[in-house]
mmCIF file of C-alpha atoms in Angstrom:
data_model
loop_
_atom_site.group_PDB
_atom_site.id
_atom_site.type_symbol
_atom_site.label_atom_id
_atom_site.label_comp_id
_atom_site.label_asym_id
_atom_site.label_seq_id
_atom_site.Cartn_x
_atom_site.Cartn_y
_atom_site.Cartn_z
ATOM 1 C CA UNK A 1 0.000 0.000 0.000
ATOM 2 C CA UNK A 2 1.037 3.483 -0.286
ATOM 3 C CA UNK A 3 1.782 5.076 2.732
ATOM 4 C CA UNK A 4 4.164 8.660 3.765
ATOM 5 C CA UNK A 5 4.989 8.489 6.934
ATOM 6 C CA UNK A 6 6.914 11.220 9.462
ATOM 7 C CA UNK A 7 8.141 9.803 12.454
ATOM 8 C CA UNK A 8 8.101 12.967 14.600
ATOM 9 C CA UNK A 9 5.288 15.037 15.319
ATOM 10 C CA UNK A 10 7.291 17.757 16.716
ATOM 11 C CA UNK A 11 10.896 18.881 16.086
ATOM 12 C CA UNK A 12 12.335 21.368 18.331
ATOM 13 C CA UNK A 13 16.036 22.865 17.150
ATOM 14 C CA UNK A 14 17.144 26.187 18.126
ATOM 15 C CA UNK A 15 17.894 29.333 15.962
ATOM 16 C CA UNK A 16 21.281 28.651 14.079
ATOM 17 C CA UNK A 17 21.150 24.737 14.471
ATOM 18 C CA UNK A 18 20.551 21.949 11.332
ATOM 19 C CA UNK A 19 17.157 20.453 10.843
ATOM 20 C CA UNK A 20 16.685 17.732 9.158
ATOM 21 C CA UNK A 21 12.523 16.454 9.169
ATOM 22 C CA UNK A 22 12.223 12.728 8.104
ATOM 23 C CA UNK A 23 9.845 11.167 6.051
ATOM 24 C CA UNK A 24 9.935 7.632 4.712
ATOM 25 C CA UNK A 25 7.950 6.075 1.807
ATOM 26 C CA UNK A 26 6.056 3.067 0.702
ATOM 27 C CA UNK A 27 5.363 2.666 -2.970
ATOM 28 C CA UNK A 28 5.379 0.260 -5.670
ATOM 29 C CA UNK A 29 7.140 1.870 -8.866
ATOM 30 C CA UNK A 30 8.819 4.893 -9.193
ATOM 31 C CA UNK A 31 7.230 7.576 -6.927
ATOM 32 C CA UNK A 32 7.248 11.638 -7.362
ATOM 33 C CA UNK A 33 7.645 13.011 -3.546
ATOM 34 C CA UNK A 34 6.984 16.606 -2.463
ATOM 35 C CA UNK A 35 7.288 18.933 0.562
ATOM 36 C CA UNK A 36 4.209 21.265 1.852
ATOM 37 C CA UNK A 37 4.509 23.776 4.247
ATOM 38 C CA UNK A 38 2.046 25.488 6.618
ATOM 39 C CA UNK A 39 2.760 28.586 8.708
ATOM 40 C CA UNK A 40 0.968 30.250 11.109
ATOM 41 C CA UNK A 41 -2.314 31.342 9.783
ATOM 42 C CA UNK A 42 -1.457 31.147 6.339
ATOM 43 C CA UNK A 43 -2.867 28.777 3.751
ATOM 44 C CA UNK A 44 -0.996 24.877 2.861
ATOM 45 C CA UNK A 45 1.803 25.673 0.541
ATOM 46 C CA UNK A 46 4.206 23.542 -1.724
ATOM 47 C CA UNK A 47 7.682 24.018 -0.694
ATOM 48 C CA UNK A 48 9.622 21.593 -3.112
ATOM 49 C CA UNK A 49 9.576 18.878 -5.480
ATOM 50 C CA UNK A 50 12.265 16.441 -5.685
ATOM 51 C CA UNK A 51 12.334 16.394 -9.578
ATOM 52 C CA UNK A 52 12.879 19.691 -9.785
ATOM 53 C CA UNK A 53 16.126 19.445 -7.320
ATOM 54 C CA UNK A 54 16.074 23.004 -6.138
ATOM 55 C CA UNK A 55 16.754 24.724 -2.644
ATOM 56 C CA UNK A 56 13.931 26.910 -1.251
ATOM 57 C CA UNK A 57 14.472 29.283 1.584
ATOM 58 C CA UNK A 58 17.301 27.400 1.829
ATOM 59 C CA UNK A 59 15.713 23.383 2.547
ATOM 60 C CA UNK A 60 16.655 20.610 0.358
ATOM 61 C CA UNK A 61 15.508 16.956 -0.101
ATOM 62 C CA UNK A 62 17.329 14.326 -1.518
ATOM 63 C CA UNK A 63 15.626 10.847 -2.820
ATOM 64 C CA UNK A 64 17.016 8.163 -1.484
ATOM 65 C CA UNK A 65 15.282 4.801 -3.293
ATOM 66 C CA UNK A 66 17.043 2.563 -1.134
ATOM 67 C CA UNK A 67 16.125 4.106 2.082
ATOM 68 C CA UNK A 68 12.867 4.782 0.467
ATOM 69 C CA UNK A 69 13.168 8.118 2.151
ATOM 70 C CA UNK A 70 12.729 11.856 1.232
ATOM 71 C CA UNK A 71 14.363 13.670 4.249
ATOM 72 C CA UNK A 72 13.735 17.838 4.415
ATOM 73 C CA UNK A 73 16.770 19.307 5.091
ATOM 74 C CA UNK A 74 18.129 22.946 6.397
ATOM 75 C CA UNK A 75 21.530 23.585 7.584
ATOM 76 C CA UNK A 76 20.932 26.447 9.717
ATOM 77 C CA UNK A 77 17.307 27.009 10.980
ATOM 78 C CA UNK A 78 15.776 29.949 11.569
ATOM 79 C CA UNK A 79 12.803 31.658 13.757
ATOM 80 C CA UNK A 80 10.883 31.961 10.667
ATOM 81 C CA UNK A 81 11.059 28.307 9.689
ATOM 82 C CA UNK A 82 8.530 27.060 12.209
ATOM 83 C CA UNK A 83 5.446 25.559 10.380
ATOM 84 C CA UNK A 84 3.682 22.518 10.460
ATOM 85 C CA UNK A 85 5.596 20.685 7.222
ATOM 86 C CA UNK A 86 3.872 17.394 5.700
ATOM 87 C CA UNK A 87 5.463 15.601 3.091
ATOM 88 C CA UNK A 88 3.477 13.748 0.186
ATOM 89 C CA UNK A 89 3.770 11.886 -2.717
ATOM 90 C CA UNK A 90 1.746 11.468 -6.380
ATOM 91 C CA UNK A 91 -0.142 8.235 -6.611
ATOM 92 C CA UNK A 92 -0.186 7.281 -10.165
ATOM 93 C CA UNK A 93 -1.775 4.390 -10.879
ATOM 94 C CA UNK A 94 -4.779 5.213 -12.087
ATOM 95 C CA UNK A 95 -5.627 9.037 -10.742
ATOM 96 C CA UNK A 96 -3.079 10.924 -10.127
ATOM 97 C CA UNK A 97 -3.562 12.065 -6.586
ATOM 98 C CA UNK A 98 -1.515 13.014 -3.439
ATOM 99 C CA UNK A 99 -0.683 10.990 -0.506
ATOM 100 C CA UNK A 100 0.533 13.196 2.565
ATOM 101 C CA UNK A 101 2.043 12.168 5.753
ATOM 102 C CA UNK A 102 1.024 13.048 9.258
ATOM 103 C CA UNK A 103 3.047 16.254 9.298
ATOM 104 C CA UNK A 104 5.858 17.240 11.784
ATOM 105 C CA UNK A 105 5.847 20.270 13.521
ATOM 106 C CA UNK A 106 9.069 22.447 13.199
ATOM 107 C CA UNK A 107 9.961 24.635 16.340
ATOM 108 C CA UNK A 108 13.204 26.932 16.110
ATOM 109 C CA UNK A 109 13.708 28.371 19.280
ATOM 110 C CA UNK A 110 15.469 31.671 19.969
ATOM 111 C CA UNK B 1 -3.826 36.910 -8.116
ATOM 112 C CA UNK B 2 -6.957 35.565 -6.156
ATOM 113 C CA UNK B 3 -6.365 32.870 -4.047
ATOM 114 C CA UNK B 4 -9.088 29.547 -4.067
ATOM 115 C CA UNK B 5 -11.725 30.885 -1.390
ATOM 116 C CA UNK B 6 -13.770 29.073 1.048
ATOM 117 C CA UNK B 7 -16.900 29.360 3.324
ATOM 118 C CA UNK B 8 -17.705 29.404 5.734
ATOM 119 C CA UNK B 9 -14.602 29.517 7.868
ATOM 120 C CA UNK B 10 -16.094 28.019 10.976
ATOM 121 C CA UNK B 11 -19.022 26.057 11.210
ATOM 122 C CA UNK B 12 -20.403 24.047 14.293
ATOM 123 C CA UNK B 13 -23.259 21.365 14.185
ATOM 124 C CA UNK B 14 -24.702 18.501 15.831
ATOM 125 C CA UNK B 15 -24.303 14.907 14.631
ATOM 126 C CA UNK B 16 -27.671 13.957 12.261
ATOM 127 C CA UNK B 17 -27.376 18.023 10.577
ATOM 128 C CA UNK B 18 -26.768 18.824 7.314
ATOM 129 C CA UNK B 19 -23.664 21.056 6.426
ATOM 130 C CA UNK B 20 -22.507 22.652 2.999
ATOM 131 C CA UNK B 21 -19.129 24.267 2.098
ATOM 132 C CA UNK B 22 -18.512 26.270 -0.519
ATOM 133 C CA UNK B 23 -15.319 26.680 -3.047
ATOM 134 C CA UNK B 24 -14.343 29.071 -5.639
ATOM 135 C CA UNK B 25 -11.148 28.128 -7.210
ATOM 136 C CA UNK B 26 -8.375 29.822 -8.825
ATOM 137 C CA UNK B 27 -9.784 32.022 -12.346
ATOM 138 C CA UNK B 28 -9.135 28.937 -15.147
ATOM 139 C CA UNK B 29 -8.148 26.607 -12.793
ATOM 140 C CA UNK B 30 -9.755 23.237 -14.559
ATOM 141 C CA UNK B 31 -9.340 20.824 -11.715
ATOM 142 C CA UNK B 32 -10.360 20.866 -8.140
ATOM 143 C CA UNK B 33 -10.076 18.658 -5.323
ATOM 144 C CA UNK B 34 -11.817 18.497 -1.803
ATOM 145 C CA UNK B 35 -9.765 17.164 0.941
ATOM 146 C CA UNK B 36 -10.144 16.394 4.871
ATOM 147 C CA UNK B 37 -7.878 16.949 7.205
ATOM 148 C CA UNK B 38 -8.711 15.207 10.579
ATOM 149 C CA UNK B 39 -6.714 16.475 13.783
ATOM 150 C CA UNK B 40 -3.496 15.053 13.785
ATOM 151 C CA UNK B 41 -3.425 14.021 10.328
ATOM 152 C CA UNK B 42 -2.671 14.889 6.724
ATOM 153 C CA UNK B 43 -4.848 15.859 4.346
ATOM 154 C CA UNK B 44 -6.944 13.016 2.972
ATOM 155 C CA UNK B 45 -8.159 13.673 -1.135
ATOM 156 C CA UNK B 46 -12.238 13.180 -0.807
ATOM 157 C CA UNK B 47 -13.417 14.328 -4.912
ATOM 158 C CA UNK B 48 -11.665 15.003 -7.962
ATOM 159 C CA UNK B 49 -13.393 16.817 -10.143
ATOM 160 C CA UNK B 50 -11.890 17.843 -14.038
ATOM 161 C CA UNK B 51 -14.458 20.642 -15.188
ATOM 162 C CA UNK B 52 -17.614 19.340 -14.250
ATOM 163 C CA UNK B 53 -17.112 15.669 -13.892
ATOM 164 C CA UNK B 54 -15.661 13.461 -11.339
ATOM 165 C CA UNK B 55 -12.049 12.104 -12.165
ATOM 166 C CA UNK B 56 -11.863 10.186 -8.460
ATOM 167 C CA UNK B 57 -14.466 9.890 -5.619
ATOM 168 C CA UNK B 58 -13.039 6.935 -4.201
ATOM 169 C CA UNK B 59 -12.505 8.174 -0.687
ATOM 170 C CA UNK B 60 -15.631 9.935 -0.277
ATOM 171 C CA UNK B 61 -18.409 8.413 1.852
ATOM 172 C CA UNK B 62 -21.045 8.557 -0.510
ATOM 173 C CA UNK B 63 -23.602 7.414 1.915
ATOM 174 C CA UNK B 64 -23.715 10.622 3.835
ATOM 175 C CA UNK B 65 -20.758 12.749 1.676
ATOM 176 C CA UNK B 66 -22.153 14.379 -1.881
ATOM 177 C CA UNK B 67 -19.872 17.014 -4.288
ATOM 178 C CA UNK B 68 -21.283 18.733 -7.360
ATOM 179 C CA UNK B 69 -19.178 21.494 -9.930
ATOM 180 C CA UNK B 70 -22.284 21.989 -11.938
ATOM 181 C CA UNK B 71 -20.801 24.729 -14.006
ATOM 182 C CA UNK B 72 -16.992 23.350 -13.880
ATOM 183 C CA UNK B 73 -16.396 26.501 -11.641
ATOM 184 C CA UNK B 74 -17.609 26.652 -7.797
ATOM 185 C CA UNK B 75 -18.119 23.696 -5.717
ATOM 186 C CA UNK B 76 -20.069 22.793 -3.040
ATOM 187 C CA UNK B 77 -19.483 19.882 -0.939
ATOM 188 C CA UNK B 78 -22.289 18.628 1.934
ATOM 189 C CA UNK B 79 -22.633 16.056 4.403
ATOM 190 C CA UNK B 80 -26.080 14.717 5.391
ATOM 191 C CA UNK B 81 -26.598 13.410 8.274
ATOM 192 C CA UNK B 82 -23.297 14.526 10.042
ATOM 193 C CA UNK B 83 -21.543 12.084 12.509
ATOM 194 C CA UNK B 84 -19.031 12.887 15.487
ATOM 195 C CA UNK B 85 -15.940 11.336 13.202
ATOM 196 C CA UNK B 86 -16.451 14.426 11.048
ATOM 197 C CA UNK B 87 -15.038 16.870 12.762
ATOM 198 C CA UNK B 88 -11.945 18.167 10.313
ATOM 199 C CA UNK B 89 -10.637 20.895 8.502
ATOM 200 C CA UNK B 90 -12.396 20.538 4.867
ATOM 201 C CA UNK B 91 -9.642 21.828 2.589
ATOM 202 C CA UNK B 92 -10.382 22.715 -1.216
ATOM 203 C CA UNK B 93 -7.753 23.122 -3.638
ATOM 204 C CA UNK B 94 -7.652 23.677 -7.358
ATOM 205 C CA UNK B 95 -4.897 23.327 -10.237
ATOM 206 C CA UNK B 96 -4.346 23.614 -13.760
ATOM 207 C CA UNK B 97 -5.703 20.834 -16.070
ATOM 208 C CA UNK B 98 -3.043 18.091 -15.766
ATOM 209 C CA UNK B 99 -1.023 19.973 -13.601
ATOM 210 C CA UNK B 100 -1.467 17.910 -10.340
ATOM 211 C CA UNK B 101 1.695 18.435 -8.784
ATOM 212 C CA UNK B 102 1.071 22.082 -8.144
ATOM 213 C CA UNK B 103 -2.050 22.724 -6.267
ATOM 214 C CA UNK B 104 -3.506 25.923 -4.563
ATOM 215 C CA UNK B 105 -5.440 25.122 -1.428
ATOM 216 C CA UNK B 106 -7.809 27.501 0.319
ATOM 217 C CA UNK B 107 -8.247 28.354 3.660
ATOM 218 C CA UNK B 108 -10.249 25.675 4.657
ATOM 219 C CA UNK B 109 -13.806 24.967 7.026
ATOM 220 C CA UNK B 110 -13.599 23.846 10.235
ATOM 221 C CA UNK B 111 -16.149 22.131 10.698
ATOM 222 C CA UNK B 112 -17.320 20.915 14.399
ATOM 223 C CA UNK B 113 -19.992 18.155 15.254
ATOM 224 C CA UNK B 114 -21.046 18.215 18.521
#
């Protein structure tokens, strides 16, 4: 079955200090994984897209096939990073349609 | 550019109610989805519609759960008789034709069944 899945539900780092947000896949075939982001009051955004292999507000994600992982990654967080961030993936067999994680909330303390 | 809007915001019932939300998508926007988003949870697709017509319902519960896009523009999307298990955000989000990757979401309804 298909199935995103974040480990943490919160993630704590202070100002300054790496993040890295996990999320782990399950998918038969070759999937397309993605990064939404959700701040305060504001509307559920997409941050990235692993095909497109680009850094925004500084975060990357790498695929990794044989971890079947998709790990956010930042190497200095800052105050304005906390959100609630989900990652997803495109289902396609059949529809195409997304398939989001629990979400992990990100914390960067001052 | 006008974001996809939603209403109502906030909307509290009790469980055997009816309840209605309303979308207005993004100007040319072909496709639009419906999500919910249960506490604690990502956001689960309910409807796909392309234009007017349903592209995937198969994670709506058509006993109580109904969408329409009559004109391929707004959407409504009601639940009759409501139950306690749906209490969630109701998220609507539209896209290009064929572009599913990049989706605009609205605000959202919370909706509250007592």
């Amino acid at each position: 079955a298909q199935r995103v899945t974040q480990p943490e539900k919160l993630l704590s780092v202070f100002k300054g200090a790496p993040v890295e947000l996990k999320c782990n896949y399950s998918y038969s075939g070759s999937p397309e994984l993605f990064w939404y982001v959700q701040y305060s009051r504001q509307r559920l955004q997409l941050l990235l897209r692993h095909i497109s292999r680009e850094s925004i507000k500084g975060f990357t994600a790498d695929l990794n096939k044989g971890e079947t992982s998709f790990h956010l990654k930042k190497p200095f967080a800052q105050e304005e990073d906390s959100a609630m961030y989900y990652c997803a993936l495109i289902h396609t067999s059949g529809t195409y349609k997304y398939i989001f994680g629990t979400g992990t909330r990100l914390k960067v303390l001052a | 550019e006008a974001g996809v809007a939603q209403s109502p915001r906030y909307k509290i019932i009790e469980k055997r109610q009816s309840v209605a939300f309303w979308c207005n998508p993004i100007s040319g926007h072909a496709t639009l989805y419906w999500y919910q988003q249960i506490l604690g949870q990502g956001p689960k697709l309910l409807i796909q519609f392309q234009n007017n017509g349903v592209v995937d319902d198969s994670q709506l519960p058509k006993d109580r759960f109904s969408a329409e896009r009559l004109k391929g523009v707004d959407s409504t999307l009601k639940i009759q008789p409501a139950k306690l298990e749906d209490s969630a955000v109701y998220l609507c989000a539209s896209s290009l034709a064929g572009d599913v990757d990049t989706q605009y979401f609205g605000p959202g309804t919370r909706l509250t069944v007592l």
